[in-house]
XYZ file of C-alpha atoms in Angstrom:
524
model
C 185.565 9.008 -53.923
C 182.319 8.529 -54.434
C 181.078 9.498 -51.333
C 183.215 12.984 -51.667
C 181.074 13.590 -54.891
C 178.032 13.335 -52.913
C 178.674 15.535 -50.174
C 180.505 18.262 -52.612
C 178.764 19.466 -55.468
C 180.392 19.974 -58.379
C 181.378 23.903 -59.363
C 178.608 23.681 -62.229
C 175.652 23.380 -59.588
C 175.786 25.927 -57.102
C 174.364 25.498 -53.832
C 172.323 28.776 -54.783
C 170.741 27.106 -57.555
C 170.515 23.922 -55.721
C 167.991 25.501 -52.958
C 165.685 27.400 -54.991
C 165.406 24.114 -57.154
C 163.490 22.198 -54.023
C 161.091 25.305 -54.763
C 160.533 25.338 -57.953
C 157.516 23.244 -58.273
C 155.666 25.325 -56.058
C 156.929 28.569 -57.949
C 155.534 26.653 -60.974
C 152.111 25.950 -59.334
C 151.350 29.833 -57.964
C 152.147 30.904 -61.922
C 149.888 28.635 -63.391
C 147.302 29.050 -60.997
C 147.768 33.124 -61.389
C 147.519 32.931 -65.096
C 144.258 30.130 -64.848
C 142.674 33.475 -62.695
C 143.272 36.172 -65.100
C 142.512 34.271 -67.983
C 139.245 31.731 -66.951
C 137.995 34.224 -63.531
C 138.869 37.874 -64.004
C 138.911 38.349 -67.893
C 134.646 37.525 -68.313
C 134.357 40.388 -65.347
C 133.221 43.922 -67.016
C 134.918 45.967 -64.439
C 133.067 49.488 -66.099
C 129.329 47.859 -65.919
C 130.281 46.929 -61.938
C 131.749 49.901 -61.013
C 128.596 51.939 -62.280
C 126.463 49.714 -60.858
C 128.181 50.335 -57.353
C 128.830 53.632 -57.791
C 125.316 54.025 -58.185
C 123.793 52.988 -55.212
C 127.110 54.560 -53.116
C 125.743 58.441 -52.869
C 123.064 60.430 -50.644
C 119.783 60.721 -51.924
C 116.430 62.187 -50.863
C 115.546 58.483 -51.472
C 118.655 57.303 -49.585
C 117.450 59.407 -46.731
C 113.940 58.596 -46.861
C 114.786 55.105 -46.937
C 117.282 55.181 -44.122
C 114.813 56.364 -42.419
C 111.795 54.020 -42.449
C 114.112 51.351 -41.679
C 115.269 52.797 -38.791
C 112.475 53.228 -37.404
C 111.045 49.682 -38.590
C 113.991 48.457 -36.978
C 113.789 50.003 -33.685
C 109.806 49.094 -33.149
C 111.286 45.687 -34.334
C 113.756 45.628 -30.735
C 111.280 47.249 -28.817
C 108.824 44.542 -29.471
C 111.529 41.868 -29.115
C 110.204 41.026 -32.984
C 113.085 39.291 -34.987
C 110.224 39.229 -38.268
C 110.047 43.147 -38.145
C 113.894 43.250 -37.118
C 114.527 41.412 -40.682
C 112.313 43.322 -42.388
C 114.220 46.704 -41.448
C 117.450 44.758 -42.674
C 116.112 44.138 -46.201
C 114.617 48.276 -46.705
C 118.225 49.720 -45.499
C 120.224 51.106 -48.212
C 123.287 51.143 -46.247
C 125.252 48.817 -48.192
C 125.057 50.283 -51.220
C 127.688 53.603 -49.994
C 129.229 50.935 -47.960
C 130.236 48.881 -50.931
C 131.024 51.907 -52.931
C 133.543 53.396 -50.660
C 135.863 49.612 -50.707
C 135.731 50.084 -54.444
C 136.761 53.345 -54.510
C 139.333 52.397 -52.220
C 140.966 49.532 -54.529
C 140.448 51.811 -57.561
C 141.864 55.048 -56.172
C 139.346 57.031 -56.629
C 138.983 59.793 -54.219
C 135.633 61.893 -55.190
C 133.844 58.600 -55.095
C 135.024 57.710 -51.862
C 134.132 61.565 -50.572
C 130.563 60.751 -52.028
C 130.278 57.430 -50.540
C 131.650 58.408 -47.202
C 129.178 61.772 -46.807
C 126.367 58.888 -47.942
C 127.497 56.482 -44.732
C 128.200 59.259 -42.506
C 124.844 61.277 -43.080
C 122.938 57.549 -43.242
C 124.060 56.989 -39.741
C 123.384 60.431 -38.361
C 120.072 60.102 -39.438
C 119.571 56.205 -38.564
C 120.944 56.962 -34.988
C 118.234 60.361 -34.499
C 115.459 59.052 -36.061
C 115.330 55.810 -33.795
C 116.316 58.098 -31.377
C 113.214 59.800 -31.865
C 111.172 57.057 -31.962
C 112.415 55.579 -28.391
C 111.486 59.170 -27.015
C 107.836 59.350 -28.001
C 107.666 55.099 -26.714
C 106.170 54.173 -23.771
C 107.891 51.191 -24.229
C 111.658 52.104 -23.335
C 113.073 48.842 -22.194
C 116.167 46.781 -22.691
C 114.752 43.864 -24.683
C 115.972 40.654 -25.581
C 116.676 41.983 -29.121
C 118.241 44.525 -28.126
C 120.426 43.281 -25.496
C 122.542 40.975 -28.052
C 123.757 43.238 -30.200
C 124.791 45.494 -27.117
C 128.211 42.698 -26.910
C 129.885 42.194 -29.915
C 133.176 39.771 -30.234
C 134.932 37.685 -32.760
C 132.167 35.856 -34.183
C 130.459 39.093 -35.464
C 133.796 40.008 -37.209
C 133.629 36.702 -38.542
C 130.090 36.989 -40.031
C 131.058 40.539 -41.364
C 133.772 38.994 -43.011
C 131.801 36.062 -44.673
C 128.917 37.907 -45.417
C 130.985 40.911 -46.940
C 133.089 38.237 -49.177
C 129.969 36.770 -50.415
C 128.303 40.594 -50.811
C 131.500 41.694 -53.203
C 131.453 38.247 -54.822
C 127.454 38.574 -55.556
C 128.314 42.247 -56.850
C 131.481 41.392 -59.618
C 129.434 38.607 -60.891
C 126.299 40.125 -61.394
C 124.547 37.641 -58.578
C 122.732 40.369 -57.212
C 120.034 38.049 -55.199
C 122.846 37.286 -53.307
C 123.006 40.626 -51.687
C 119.109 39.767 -49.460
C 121.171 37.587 -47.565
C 124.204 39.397 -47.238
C 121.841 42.158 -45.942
C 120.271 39.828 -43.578
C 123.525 38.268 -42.511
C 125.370 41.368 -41.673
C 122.226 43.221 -40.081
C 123.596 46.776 -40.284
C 120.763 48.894 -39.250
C 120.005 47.258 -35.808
C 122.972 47.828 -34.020
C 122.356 51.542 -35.271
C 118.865 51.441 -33.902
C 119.961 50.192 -30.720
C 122.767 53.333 -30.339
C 119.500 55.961 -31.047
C 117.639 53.549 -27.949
C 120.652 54.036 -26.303
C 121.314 57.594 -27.199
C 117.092 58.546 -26.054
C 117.597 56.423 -22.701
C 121.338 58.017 -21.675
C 122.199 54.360 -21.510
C 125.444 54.913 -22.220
C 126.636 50.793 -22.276
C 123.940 50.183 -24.671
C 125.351 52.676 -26.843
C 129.166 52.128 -26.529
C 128.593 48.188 -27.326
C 125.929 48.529 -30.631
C 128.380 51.785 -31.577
C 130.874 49.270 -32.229
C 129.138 46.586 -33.498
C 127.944 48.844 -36.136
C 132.125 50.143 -37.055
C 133.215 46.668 -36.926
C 130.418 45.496 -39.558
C 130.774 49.049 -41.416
C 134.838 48.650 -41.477
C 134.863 44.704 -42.202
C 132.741 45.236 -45.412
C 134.096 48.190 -47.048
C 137.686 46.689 -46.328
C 136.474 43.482 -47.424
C 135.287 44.728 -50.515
C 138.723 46.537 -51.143
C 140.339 43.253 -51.338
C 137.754 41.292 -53.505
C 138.276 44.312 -55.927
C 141.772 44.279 -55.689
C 141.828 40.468 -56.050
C 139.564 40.531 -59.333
C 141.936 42.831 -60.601
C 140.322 45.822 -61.006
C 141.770 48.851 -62.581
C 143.746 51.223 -59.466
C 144.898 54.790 -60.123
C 147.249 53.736 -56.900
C 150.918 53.108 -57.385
C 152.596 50.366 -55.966
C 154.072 52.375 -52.813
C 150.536 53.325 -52.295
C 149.031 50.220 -53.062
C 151.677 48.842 -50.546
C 150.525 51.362 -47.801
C 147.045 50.320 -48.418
C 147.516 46.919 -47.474
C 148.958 47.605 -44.111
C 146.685 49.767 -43.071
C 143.627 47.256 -44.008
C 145.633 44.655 -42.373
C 146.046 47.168 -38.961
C 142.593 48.090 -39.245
C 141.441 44.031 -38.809
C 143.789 43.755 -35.965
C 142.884 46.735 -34.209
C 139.352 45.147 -34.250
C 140.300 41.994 -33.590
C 142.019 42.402 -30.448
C 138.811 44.138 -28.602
C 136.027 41.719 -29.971
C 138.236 38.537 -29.423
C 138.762 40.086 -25.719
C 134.792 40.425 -25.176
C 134.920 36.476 -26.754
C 137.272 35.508 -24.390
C 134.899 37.579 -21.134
C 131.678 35.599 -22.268
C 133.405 32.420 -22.683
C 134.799 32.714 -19.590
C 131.095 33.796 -18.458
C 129.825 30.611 -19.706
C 132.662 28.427 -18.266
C 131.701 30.011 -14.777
C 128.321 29.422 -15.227
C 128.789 25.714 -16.228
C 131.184 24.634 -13.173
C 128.949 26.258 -10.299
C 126.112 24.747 -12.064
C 128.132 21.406 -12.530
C 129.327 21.452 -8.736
C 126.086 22.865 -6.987
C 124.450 19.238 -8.675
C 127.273 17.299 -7.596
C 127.394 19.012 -3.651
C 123.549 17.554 -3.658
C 123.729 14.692 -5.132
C 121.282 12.659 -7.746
C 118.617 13.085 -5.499
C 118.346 16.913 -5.227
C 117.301 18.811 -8.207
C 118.764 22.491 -8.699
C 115.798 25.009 -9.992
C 117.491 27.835 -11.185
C 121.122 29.427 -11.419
C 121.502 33.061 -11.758
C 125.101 35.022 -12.104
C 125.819 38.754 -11.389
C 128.692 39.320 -13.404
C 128.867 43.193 -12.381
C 128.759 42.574 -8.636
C 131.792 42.613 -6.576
C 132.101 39.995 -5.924
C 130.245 37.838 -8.379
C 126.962 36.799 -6.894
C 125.467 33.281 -7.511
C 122.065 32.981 -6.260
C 120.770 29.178 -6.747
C 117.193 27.249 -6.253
C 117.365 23.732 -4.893
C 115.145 20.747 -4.127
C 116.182 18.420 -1.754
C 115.762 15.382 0.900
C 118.508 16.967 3.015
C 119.175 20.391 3.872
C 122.515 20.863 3.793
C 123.897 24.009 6.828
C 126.978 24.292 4.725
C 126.451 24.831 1.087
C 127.114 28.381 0.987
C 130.133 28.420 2.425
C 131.535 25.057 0.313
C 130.315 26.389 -2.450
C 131.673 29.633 -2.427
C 135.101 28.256 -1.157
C 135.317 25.854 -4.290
C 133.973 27.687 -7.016
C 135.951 30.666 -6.106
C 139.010 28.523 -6.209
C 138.085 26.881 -9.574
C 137.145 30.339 -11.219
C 140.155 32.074 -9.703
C 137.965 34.897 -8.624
C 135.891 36.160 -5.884
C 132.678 34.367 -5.492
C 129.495 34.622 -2.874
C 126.716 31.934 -3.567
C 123.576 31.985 -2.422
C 121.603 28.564 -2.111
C 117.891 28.785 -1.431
C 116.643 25.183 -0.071
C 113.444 23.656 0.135
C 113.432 20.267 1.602
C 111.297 17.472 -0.181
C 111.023 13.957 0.760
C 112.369 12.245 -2.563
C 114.176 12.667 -5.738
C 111.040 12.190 -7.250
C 109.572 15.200 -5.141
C 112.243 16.847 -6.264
C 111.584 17.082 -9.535
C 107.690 17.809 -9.215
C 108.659 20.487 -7.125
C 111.141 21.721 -9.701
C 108.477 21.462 -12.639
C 105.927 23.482 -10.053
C 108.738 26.161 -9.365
C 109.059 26.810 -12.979
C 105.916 26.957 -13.506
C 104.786 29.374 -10.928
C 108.144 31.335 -12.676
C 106.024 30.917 -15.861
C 102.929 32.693 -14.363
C 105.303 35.518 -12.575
C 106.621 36.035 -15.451
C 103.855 36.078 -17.150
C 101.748 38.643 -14.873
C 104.861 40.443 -14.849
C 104.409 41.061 -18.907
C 100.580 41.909 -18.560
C 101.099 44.719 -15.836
C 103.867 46.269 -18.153
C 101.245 45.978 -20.965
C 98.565 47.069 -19.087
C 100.736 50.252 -17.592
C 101.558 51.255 -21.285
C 98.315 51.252 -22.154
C 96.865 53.136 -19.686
C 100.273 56.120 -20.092
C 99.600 55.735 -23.789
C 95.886 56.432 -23.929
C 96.848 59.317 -20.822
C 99.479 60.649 -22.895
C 101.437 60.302 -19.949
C 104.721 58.338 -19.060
C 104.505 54.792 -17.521
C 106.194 56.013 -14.310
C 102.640 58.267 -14.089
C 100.369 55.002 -13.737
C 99.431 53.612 -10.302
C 98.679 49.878 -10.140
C 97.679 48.623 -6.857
C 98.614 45.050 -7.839
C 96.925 43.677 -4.336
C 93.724 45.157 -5.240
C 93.447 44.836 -9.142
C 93.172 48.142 -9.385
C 94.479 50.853 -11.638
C 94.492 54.872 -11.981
C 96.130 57.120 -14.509
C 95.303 61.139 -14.948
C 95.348 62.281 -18.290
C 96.478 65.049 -20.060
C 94.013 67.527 -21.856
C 94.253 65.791 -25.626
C 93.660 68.189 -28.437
C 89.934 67.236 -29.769
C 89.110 64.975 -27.258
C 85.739 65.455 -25.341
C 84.770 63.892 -22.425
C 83.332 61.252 -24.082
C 86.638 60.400 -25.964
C 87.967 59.901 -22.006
C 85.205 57.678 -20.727
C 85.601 55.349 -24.359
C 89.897 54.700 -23.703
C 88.699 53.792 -20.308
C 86.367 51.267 -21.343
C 88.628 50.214 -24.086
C 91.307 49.079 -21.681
C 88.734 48.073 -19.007
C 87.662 45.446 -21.819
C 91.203 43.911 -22.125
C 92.229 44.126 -18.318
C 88.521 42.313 -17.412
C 89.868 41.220 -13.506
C 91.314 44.655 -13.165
C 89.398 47.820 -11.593
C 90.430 50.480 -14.314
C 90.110 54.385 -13.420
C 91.301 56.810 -15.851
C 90.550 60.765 -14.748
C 89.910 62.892 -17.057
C 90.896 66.610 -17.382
C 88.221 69.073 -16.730
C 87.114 69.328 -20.046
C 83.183 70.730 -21.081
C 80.288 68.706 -19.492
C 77.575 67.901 -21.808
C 73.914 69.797 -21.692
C 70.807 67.796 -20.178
C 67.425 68.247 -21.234
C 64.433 68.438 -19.415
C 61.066 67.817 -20.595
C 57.495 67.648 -18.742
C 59.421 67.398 -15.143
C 61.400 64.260 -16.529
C 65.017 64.129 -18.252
C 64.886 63.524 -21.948
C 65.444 60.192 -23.426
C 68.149 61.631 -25.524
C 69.557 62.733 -22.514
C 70.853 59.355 -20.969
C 73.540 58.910 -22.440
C 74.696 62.451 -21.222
C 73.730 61.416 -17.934
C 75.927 58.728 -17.338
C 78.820 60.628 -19.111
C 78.328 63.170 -16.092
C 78.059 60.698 -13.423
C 81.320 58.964 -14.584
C 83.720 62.205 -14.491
C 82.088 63.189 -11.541
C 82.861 60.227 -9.881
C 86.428 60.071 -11.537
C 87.158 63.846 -10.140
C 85.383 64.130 -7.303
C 84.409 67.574 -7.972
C 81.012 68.937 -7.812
C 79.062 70.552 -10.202
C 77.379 73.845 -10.983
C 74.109 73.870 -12.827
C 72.233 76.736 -14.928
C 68.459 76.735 -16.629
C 65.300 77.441 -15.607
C 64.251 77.107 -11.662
C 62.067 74.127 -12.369
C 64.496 72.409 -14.139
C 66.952 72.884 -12.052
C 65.509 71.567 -9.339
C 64.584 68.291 -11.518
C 68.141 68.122 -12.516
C 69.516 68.386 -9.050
C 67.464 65.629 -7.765
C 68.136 63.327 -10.401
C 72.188 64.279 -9.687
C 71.506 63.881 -6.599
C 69.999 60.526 -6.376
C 73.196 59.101 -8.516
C 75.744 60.821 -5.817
C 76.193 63.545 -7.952
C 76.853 66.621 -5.335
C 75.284 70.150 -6.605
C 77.100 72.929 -5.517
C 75.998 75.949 -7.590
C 72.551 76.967 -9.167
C 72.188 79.446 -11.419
C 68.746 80.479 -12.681
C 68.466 81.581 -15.942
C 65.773 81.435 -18.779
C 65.423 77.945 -20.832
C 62.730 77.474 -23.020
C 63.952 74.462 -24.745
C 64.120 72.773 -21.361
C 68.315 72.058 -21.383
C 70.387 72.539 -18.128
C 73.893 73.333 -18.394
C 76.411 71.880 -16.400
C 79.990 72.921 -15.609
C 82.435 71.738 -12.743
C 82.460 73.897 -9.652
C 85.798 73.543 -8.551
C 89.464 73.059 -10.455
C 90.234 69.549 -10.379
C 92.848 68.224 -8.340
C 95.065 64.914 -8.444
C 93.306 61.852 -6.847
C 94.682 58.927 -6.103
C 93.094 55.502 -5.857
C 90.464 55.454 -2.834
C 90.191 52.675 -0.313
């Protein structure tokens, strides 16, 4: 009977009543703690005083503009010279956050003429983030893909992930008045690099570049203003929304992290699997040689097809195989197509080995390394030109050098012959010619059959274009100085080609170039 009256409940406690009781606890729990947050969190917020505060640092300014800007352009010099300081830097001057934050909150409060203002604030910001670093690349003799630049060219789940913490922590720092909060925030989410890196991409037509920091930049722009909806919303702040539209809103935040998601955790997924290929040919290249060989250097071409790995290795025993095991094995493990090439050097002992390893990398050091100072040296020499790189010859064998330059407004021949000298001083082991344009020659003076002491100077200007150009030279004064003039030309290879006679009582000879110059290139 007793056992009945467990298993059947009585008609006063129906089974209803009896399965929302297990709950009730927990129903108890989410009202208490929903009451402890309006009453001990949300009540000491002043919604008004935070909503002006945002609201004023959400619209376009001439100082929103000019601010944009210079951080733009701090921020692309920043990637160009592979500088994470000046990359910061640019981070801390942008103002985008401020429009950025303003349109979430207008989103959670329903406003739609603040959300106009901060929108025409984020879209003009970028328009003039992207052009002006744009610009900047285009007038750069420096147009590499840097280190800096190449990470944010891949974004995945992680960056959605920092956007997301960061933008929490920016909204948090902004309701409760922890404004220093926001340098870090700024730091953290980094949004005027990856727009600096689509105006490098934009100026060099490199259209991957621009396609991965493009996105980088949404996913960053659309985590924090979405972000910043939901703090709002969460700290209860006043919404001119009704609850079908507050409803709608939710989704389509919700849809809008998905959509993101599923791209970024896809490129997560590519360079994990990058780094998982990586590691096993590494792992079984070691293993195929054994303790006694030493492997140099791994490199991977992801983009060939198929995938290319092209490996360095010391050891005892050259083994005729290893390309074709390899290949077979770590295509199999991968499950894709793979081609390795092994480059062997045979050494006598493990020990060998790994002297010859530490010699390898450091004769990659100095490569590297000479491979920096003849990009540095060819920028100078096209900046100085006012040329582009591609217009400097370096004949690497020979340590020598040769750019033409352009006619510069204001510069004399002098001005030449000084940015010659100037790079000649930093390049010391390097033969550095830079030909000038054929600009005004400089007067010599003649006194008592001799050249003037104040002419030496003038003299050695001369014989240095002339030299440079290869052009001769035409000469006008008096017959007796002329003929002093052309003799001490002459004697410093100097060729004469035209006299003119012509009356000089002060003694000075005037010089001009015979010929049009013509493009040289470096003599042998």
């Amino acid at each position: 009977m007793q056992d009945d009256q467990a298993n059947n409940p009585s008609p006063e406690t129906p089974k209803s009543k009896q399965g929302f009781g297990a709950f009730a606890p927990v129903t108890g729990s989410i009202r208490l703690f929903r009451r402890w947050w309006r009453v001990a969190v949300r009540a000491d917020v002043n919604q008004q005083a935070v909503i002006n505060k945002v609201r004023e640092d959400s619209g376009f300014t001439p100082h929103f503009a000019f601010m944009t800007s210079m951080s733009a352009g701090i921020a692309i010099l920043g990637l160009l010279l592979s500088s994470p300081a000046v990359v910061i830097g640019a981070m801390l001057l942008s103002p985008l956050m401020g429009p950025i934050m303003g349109a979430g909150f207008a989103l959670a409060v329903g406003d739609s003429v603040w959300l106009k203002e901060s929108g025409k604030a984020i879209l003009l910001g970028t328009i003039i983030s992207i052009l002006f670093a744009g610009l900047v690349v285009t007038m750069s003799p420096l147009q590499m893909v840097t280190a800096e630049i190449a990470s944010r060219t891949r974004p995945n789940l992680f960056d959605l992930a920092v956007a997301l913490f960061s933008a929490l922590a920016g909204a948090y720092a902004m309701i409760r008045g922890r404004m220093g909060t926001i340098v870090g925030v700024a730091i953290a989410t980094a949004l005027m690099p990856p727009l600096a890196v689509v105006g490098f991409g934009l100026a060099t037509l490199n259209w991957s570049v621009f396609g991965g920091s493009l996105l980088l930049f949404f996913t960053n722009l659309m985590t924090i203003a979405l972000t910043a909806t939901g703090m709002a919303r969460l700290y209860g702040f006043r919404s001119h929304l009704s609850e079908r539209q507050s409803q709608v809103q939710v989704a389509i935040m919700a849809v809008v992290f998905v959509a993101l998601a599923i791209p970024l955790g896809l490129s997560l997924r590519q360079i994990a699997w990058e780094v998982n290929v990586s590691r096993s040919a590494n792992g079984y290249i070691k293993d195929q040689f054994g303790s006694s060989a030493s492997v140099s250097k791994i490199e991977i071409d992801f983009d060939a097809q198929p995938i290319v790995v092209n490996a360095t290795v010391f050891t005892p025993k050259i083994l005729a195989d290893a390309n074709e095991q390899s290949t077979r094995v770590i295509s199999r493990t991968v499950g894709r197509s793979v081609v390795v090439k092994i480059t062997q050097f045979k050494v006598e002992s493990g020990a060998e080995a790994h002297a010859a390893e530490l010699a390898a990398a450091g004769a990659q050091a100095q490569a590297q390394e000479a491979e920096i100072q003849l990009a540095r040296l060819r920028e100078n020499l096209a900046l100085i030109a006012g040329v582009s790189v591609d217009e400097v010859t370096l004949d690497t064998a020979k340590r020598r050098a040769l750019v033409i330059a352009k006619p510069l407004p204001g510069a004399s021949l002098a001005s030449y012959y000084t940015l010659e000298r100037r790079v000649a001083a930093k390049a010391k082991d390097w033969n550095i010619k830079l030909q000038p344009p054929t600009v005004a020659l400089p007067e010599l003076t003649i006194t008592d059959g001799a050249l003037a002491s104040t002419s030496s100077a003038d003299l050695e200007l001369i014989v240095w274009a002339s030299e440079r150009l290869n052009l001769p030279l035409g000469i006008t004064g008096s017959a007796e100085g002329m003929a002093v003039a052309k003799g001490i030309l002459q004697a410093r290879n100097v060729t004469v080609a035209q006299e003119t006679e012509a009356a000089a009582p002060d003694g000075g000879i005037s010089l001009r170039w015979a010929a049009p110059a013509e493009s040289t290139s470096l003599q042998q």
